[in-house]
PDB file of C-alpha atoms in Angstrom:
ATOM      1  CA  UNK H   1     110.845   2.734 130.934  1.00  0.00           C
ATOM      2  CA  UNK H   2     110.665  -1.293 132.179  1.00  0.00           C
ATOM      3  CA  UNK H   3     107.298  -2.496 130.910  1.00  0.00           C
ATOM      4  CA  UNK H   4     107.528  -5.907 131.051  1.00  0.00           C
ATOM      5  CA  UNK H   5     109.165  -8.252 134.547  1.00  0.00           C
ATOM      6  CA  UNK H   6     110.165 -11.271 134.433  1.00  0.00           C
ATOM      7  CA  UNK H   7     110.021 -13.729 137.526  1.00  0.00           C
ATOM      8  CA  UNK H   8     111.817 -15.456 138.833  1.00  0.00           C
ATOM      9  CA  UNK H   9     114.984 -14.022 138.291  1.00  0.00           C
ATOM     10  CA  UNK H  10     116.880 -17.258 138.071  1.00  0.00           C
ATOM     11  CA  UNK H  11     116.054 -20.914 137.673  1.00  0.00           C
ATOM     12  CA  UNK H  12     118.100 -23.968 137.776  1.00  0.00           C
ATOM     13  CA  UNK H  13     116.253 -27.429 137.386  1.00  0.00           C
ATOM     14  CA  UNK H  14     117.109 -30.816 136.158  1.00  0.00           C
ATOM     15  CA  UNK H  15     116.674 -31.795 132.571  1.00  0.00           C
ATOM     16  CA  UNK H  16     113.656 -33.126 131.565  1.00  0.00           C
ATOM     17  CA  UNK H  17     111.570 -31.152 134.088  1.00  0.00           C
ATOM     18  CA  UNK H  18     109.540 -28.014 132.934  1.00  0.00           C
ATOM     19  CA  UNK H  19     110.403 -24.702 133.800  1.00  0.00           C
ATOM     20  CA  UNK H  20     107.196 -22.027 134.058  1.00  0.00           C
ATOM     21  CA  UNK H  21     108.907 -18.269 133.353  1.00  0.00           C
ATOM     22  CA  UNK H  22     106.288 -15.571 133.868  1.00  0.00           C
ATOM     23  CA  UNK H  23     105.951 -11.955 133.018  1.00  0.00           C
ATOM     24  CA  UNK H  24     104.343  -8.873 134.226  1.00  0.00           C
ATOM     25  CA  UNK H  25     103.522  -5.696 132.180  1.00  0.00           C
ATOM     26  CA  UNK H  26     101.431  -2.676 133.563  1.00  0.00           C
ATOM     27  CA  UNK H  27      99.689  -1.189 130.584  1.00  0.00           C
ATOM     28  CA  UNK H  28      97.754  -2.211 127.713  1.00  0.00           C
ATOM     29  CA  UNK H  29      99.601  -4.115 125.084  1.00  0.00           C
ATOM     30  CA  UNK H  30      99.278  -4.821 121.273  1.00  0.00           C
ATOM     31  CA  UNK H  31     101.168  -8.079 121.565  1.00  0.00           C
ATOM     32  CA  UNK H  32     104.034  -9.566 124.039  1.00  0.00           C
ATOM     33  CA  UNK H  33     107.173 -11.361 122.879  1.00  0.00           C
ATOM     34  CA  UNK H  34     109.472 -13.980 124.093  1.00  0.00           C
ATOM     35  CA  UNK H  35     113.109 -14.388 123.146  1.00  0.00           C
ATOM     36  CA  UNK H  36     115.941 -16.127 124.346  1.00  0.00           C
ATOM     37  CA  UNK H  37     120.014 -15.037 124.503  1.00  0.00           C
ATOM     38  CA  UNK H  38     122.302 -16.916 125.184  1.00  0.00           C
ATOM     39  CA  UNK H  39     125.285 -15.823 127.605  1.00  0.00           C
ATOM     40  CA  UNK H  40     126.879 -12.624 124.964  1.00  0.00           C
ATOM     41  CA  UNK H  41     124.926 -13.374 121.832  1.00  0.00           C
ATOM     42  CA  UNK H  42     122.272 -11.717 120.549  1.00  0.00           C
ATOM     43  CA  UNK H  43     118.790 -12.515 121.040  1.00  0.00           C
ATOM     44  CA  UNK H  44     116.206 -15.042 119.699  1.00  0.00           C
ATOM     45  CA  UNK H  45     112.887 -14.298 118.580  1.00  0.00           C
ATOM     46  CA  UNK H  46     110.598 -17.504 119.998  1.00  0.00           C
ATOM     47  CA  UNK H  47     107.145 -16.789 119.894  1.00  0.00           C
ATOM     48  CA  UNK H  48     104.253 -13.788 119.734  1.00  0.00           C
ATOM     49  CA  UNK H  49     101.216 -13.916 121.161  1.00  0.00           C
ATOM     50  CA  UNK H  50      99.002 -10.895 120.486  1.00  0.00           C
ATOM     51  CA  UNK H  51      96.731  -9.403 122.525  1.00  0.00           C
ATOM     52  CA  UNK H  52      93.825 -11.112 121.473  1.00  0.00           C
ATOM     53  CA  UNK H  53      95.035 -14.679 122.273  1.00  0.00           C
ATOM     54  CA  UNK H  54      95.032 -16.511 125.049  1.00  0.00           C
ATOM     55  CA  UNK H  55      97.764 -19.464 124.776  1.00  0.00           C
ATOM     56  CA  UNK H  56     100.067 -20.270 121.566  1.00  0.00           C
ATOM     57  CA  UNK H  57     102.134 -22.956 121.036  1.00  0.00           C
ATOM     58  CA  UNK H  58     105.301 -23.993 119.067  1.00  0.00           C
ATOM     59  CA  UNK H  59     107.372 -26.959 119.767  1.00  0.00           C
ATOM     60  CA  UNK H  60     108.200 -27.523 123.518  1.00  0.00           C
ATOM     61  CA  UNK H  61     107.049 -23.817 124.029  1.00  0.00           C
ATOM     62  CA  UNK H  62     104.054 -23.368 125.315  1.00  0.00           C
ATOM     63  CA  UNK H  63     102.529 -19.559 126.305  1.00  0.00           C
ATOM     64  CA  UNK H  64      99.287 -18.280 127.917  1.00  0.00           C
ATOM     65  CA  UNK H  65      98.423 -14.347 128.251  1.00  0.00           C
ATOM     66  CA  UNK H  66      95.965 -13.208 130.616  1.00  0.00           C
ATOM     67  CA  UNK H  67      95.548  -9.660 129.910  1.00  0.00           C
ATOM     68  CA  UNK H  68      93.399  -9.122 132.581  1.00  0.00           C
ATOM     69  CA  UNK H  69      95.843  -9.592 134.830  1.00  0.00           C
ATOM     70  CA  UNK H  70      98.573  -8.355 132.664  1.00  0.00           C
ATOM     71  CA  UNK H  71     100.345 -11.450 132.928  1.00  0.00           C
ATOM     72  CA  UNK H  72     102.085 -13.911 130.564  1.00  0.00           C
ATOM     73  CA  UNK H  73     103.930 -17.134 131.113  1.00  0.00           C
ATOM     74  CA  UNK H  74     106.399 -19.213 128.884  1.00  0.00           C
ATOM     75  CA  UNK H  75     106.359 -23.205 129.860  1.00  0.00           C
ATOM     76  CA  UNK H  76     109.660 -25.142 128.233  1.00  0.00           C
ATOM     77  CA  UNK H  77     108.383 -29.056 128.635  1.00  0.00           C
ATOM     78  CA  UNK H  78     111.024 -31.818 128.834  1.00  0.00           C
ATOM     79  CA  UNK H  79     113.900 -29.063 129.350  1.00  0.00           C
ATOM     80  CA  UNK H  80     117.700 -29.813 127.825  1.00  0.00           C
ATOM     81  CA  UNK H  81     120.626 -28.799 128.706  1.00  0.00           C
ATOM     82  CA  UNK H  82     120.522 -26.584 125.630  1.00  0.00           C
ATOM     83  CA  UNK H  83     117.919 -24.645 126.572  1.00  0.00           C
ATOM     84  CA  UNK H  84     120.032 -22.822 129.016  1.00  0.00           C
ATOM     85  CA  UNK H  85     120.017 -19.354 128.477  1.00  0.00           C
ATOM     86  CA  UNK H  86     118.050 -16.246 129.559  1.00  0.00           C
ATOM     87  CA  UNK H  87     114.753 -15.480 128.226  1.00  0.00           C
ATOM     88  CA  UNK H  88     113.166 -12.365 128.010  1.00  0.00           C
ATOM     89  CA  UNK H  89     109.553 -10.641 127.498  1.00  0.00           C
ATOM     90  CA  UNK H  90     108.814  -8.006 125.838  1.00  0.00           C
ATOM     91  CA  UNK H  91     105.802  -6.065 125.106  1.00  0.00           C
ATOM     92  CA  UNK H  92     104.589  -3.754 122.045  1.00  0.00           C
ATOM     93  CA  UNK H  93     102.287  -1.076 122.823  1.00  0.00           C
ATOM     94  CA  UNK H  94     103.000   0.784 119.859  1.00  0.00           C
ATOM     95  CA  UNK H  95      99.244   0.861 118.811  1.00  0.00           C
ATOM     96  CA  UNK H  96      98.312   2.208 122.256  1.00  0.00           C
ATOM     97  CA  UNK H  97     100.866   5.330 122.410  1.00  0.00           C
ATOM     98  CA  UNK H  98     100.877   5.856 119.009  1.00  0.00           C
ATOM     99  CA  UNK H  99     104.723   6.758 117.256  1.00  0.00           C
ATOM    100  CA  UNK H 100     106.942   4.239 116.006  1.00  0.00           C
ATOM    101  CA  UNK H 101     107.063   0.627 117.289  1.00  0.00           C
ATOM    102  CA  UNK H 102     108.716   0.317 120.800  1.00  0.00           C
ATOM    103  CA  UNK H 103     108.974  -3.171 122.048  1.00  0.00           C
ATOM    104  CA  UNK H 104     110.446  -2.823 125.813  1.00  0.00           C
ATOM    105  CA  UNK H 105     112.025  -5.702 127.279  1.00  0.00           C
ATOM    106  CA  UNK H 106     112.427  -6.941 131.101  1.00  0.00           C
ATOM    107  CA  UNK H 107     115.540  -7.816 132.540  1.00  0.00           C
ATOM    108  CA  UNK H 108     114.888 -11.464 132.035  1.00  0.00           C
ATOM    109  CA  UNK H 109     114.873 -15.177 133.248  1.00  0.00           C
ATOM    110  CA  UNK H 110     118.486 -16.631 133.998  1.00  0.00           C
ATOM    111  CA  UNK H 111     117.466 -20.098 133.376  1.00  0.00           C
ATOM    112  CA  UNK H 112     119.976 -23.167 133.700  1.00  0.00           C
ATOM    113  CA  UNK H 113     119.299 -26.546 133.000  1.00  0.00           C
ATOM    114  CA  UNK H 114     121.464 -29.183 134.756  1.00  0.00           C
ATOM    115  CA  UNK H 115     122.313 -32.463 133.052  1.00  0.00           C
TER     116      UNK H 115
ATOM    117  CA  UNK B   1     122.790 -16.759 111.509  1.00  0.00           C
ATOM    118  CA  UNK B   2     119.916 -14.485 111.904  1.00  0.00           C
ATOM    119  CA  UNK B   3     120.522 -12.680 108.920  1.00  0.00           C
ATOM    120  CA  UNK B   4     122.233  -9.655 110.938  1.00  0.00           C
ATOM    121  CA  UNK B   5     125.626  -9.457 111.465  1.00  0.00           C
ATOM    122  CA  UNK B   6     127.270  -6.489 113.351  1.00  0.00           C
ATOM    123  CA  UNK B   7     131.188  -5.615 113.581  1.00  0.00           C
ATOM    124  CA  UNK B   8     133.459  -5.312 115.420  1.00  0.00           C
ATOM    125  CA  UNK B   9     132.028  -8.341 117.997  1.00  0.00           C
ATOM    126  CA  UNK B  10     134.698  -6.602 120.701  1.00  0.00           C
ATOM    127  CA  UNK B  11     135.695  -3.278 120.664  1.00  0.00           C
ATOM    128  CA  UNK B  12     138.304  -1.605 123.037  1.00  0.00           C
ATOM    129  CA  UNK B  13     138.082   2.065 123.504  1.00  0.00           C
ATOM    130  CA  UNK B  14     139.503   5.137 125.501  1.00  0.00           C
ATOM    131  CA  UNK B  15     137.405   7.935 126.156  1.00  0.00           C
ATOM    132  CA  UNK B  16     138.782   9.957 123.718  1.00  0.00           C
ATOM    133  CA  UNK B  17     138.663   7.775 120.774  1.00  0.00           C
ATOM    134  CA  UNK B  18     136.395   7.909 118.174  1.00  0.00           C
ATOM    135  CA  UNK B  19     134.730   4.592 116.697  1.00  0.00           C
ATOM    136  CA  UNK B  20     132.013   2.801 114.979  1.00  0.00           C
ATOM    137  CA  UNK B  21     129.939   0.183 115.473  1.00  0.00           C
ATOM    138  CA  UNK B  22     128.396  -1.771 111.989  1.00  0.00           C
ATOM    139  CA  UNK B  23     125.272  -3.170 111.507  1.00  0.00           C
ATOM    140  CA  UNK B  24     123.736  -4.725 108.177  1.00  0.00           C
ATOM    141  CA  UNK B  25     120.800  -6.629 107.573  1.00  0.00           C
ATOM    142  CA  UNK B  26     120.536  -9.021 104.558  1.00  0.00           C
ATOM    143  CA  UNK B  27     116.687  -9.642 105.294  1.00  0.00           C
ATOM    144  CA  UNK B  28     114.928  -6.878 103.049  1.00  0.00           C
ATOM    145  CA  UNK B  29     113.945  -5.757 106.227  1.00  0.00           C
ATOM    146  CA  UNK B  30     112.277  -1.716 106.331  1.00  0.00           C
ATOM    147  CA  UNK B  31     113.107  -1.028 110.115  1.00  0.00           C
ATOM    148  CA  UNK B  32     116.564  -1.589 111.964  1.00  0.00           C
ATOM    149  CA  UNK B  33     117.270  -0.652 115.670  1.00  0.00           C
ATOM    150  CA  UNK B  34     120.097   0.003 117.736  1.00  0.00           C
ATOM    151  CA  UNK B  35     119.489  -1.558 121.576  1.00  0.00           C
ATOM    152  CA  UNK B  36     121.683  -1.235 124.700  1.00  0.00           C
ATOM    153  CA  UNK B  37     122.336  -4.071 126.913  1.00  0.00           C
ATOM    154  CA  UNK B  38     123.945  -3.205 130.298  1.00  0.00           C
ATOM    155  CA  UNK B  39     124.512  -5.809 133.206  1.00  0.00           C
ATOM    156  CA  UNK B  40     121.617  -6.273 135.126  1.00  0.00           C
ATOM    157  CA  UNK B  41     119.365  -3.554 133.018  1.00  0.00           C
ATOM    158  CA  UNK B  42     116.396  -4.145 130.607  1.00  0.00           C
ATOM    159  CA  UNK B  43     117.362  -3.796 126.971  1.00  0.00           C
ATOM    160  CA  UNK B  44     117.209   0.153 126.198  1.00  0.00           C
ATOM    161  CA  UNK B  45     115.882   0.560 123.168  1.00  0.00           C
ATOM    162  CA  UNK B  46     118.269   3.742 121.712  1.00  0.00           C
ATOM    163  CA  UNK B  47     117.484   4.657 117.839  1.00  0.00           C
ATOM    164  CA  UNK B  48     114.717   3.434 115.805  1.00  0.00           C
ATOM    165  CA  UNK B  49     115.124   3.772 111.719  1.00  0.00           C
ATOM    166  CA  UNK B  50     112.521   3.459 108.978  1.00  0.00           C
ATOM    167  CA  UNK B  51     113.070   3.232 105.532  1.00  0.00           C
ATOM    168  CA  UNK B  52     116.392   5.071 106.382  1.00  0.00           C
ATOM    169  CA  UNK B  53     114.458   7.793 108.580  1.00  0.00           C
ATOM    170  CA  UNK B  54     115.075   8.455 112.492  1.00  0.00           C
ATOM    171  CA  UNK B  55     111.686   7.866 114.132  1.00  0.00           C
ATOM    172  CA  UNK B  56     112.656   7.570 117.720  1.00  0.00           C
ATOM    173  CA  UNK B  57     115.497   8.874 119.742  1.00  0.00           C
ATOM    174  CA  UNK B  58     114.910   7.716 123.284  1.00  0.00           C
ATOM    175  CA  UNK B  59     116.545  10.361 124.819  1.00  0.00           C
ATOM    176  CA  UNK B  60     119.944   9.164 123.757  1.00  0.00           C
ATOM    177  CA  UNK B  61     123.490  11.334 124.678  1.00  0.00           C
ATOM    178  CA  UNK B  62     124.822  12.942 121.898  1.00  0.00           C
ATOM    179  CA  UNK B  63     128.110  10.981 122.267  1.00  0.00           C
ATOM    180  CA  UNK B  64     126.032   8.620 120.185  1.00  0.00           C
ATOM    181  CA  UNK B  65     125.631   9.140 116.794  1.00  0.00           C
ATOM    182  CA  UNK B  66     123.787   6.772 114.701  1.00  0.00           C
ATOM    183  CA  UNK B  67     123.798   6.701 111.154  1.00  0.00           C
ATOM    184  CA  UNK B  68     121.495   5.051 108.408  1.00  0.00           C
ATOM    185  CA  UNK B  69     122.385   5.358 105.125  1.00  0.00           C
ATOM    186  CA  UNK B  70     120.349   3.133 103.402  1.00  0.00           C
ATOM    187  CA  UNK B  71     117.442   0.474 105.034  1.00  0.00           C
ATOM    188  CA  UNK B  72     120.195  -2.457 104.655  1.00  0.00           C
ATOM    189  CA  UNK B  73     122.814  -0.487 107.245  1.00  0.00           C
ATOM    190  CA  UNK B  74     123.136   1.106 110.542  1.00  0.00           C
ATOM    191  CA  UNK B  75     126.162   2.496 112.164  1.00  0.00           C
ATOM    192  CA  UNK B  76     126.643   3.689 115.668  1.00  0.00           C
ATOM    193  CA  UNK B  77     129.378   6.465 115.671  1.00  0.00           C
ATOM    194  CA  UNK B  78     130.793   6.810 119.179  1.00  0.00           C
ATOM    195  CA  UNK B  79     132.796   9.924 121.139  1.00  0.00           C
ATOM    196  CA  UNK B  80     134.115  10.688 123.854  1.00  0.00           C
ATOM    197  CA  UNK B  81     132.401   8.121 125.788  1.00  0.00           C
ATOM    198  CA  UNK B  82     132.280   7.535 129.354  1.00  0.00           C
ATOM    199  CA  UNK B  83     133.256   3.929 131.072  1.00  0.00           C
ATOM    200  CA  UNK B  84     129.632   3.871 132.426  1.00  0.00           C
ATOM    201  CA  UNK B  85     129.142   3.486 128.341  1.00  0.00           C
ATOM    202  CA  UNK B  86     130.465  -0.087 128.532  1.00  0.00           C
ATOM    203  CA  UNK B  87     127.963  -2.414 126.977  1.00  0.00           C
ATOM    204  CA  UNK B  88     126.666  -4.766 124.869  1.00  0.00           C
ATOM    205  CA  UNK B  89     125.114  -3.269 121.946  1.00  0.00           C
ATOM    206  CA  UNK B  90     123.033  -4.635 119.582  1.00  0.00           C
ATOM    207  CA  UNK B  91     121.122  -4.236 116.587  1.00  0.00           C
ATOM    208  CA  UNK B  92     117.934  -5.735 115.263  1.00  0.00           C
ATOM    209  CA  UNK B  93     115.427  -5.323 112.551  1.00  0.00           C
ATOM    210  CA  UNK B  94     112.134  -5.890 111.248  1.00  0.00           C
ATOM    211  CA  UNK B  95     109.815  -6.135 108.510  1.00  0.00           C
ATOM    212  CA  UNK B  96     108.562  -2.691 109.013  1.00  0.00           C
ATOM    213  CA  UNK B  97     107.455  -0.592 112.512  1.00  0.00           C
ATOM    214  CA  UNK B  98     104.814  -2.672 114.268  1.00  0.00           C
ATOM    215  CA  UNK B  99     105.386  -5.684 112.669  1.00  0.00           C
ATOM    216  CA  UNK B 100     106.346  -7.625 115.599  1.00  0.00           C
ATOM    217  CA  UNK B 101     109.265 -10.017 115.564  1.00  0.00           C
ATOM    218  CA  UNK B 102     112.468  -8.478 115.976  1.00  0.00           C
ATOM    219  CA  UNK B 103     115.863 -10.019 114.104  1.00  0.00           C
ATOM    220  CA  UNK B 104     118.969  -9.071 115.980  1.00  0.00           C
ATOM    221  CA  UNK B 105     122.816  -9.304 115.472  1.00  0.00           C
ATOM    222  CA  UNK B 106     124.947 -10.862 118.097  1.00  0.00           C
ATOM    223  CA  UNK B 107     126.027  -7.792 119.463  1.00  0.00           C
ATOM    224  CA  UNK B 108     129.097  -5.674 119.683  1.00  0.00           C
ATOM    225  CA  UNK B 109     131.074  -5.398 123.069  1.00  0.00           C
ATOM    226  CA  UNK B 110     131.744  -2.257 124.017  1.00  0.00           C
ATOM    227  CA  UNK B 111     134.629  -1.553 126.426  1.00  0.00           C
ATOM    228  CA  UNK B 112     135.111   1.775 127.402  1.00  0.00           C
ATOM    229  CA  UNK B 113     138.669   2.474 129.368  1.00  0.00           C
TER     230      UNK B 113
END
């Protein structure tokens, strides 16, 4: 079942702007996950932030939780062209339900960035 | 290179064939995965494996018979699937079950004809 959703389904910006991706999960959560894929490759671990945190950062990544509103966003500063790709969220509640780790994704951010 | 690597990339089948899909993990990784990705669906996670045992079978057809002999390897035998089978599969691991990050392959195409 979809835990996490991602919103807004597509973005398309200019490089060098930011692009805000944000995620919505409805029940409690060990940690949540962001990874990228590119268009038929596999995907790309980028950053965990568990549940205990409020905002992590690596690079030009930048990503808050607010788990009182179940809610997550990833910010990409200064954007490239590279960075197009689809990114995804995904949350573990494995410590909640109990059984074997089950990280369930949402069906993603199309993001493009225009030259 | 994610440490990962699945074969075939593309695979072309009827629905009568019988196939497999490859997955090894040079990581020293406990816990592999197989994951389904069709068009405009969340991931569905399909077979969890650790330390070469089954732990979760999310309600998976039989048509799909995963395989694990060892914590390095993962197959995906296939039968008699259905076009609506078309996908892109992939495989990931990790360090162990609930150890967060996730290392996948880049995925095997599946056609189904």
């Amino acid at each position: 079942s979809q835990q996490g959703e991602e919103d807004p389904q597509a973005l398309s910006i200019q490089e060098g702007e930011n692009a805000t991706m944000n995620c919505s999960y409805k029940t409690s959560i060990n940690n949540l996950q962001w990874y990228r894929q590119n268009s038929g490759r596999g995907l790309v671990h980028l950053i965990l932030i568990r549940s205990n945190e409020r905002e992590k950062h690596s690079g030009r990544l930048r990503v808050t939780l607010d788990t009182s509103k179940k809610s997550s966003s990833l910010l990409i500063t200064a954007s490239r062209a590279a960075d197009t790709a689809s990114y995804f969220c995904a949350t573990d509640s494995s410590s909640f339900q109990g059984g074997s780790e089950k990280l369930v994704f949402g069906k993603g951010t199309k993001l493009t960035v225009n030259p | 290179e994610t440490g990962v690597t699945q074969t075939p990339r593309h695979l072309v089948m009827g629905m009568t064939n019988k196939k497999s899909l490859k997955c090894e993990q040079h990581l020293g990784h406990n816990a592999m995965y197989w994951y389904k990705q069709s068009a405009k669906k969340p991931l569905e996670l399909m077979f969890v494996y650790n330390f070469k045992e089954q732990t979760e079978n999310n309600s998976v057809p039989s048509r799909f018979s995963p395989e694990c002999p060892n914590s390095s390897h993962l197959f995906l035998h296939l039968h008699t699937l259905q076009p609506e089978d078309s996908a892109l599969y992939l495989c990931a691991s990790s360090k162990g079950l609930g150890t967060g990050e996730l290392f996948f392959g880049e995925g095997s195409r599946l056609t189904v004809l």
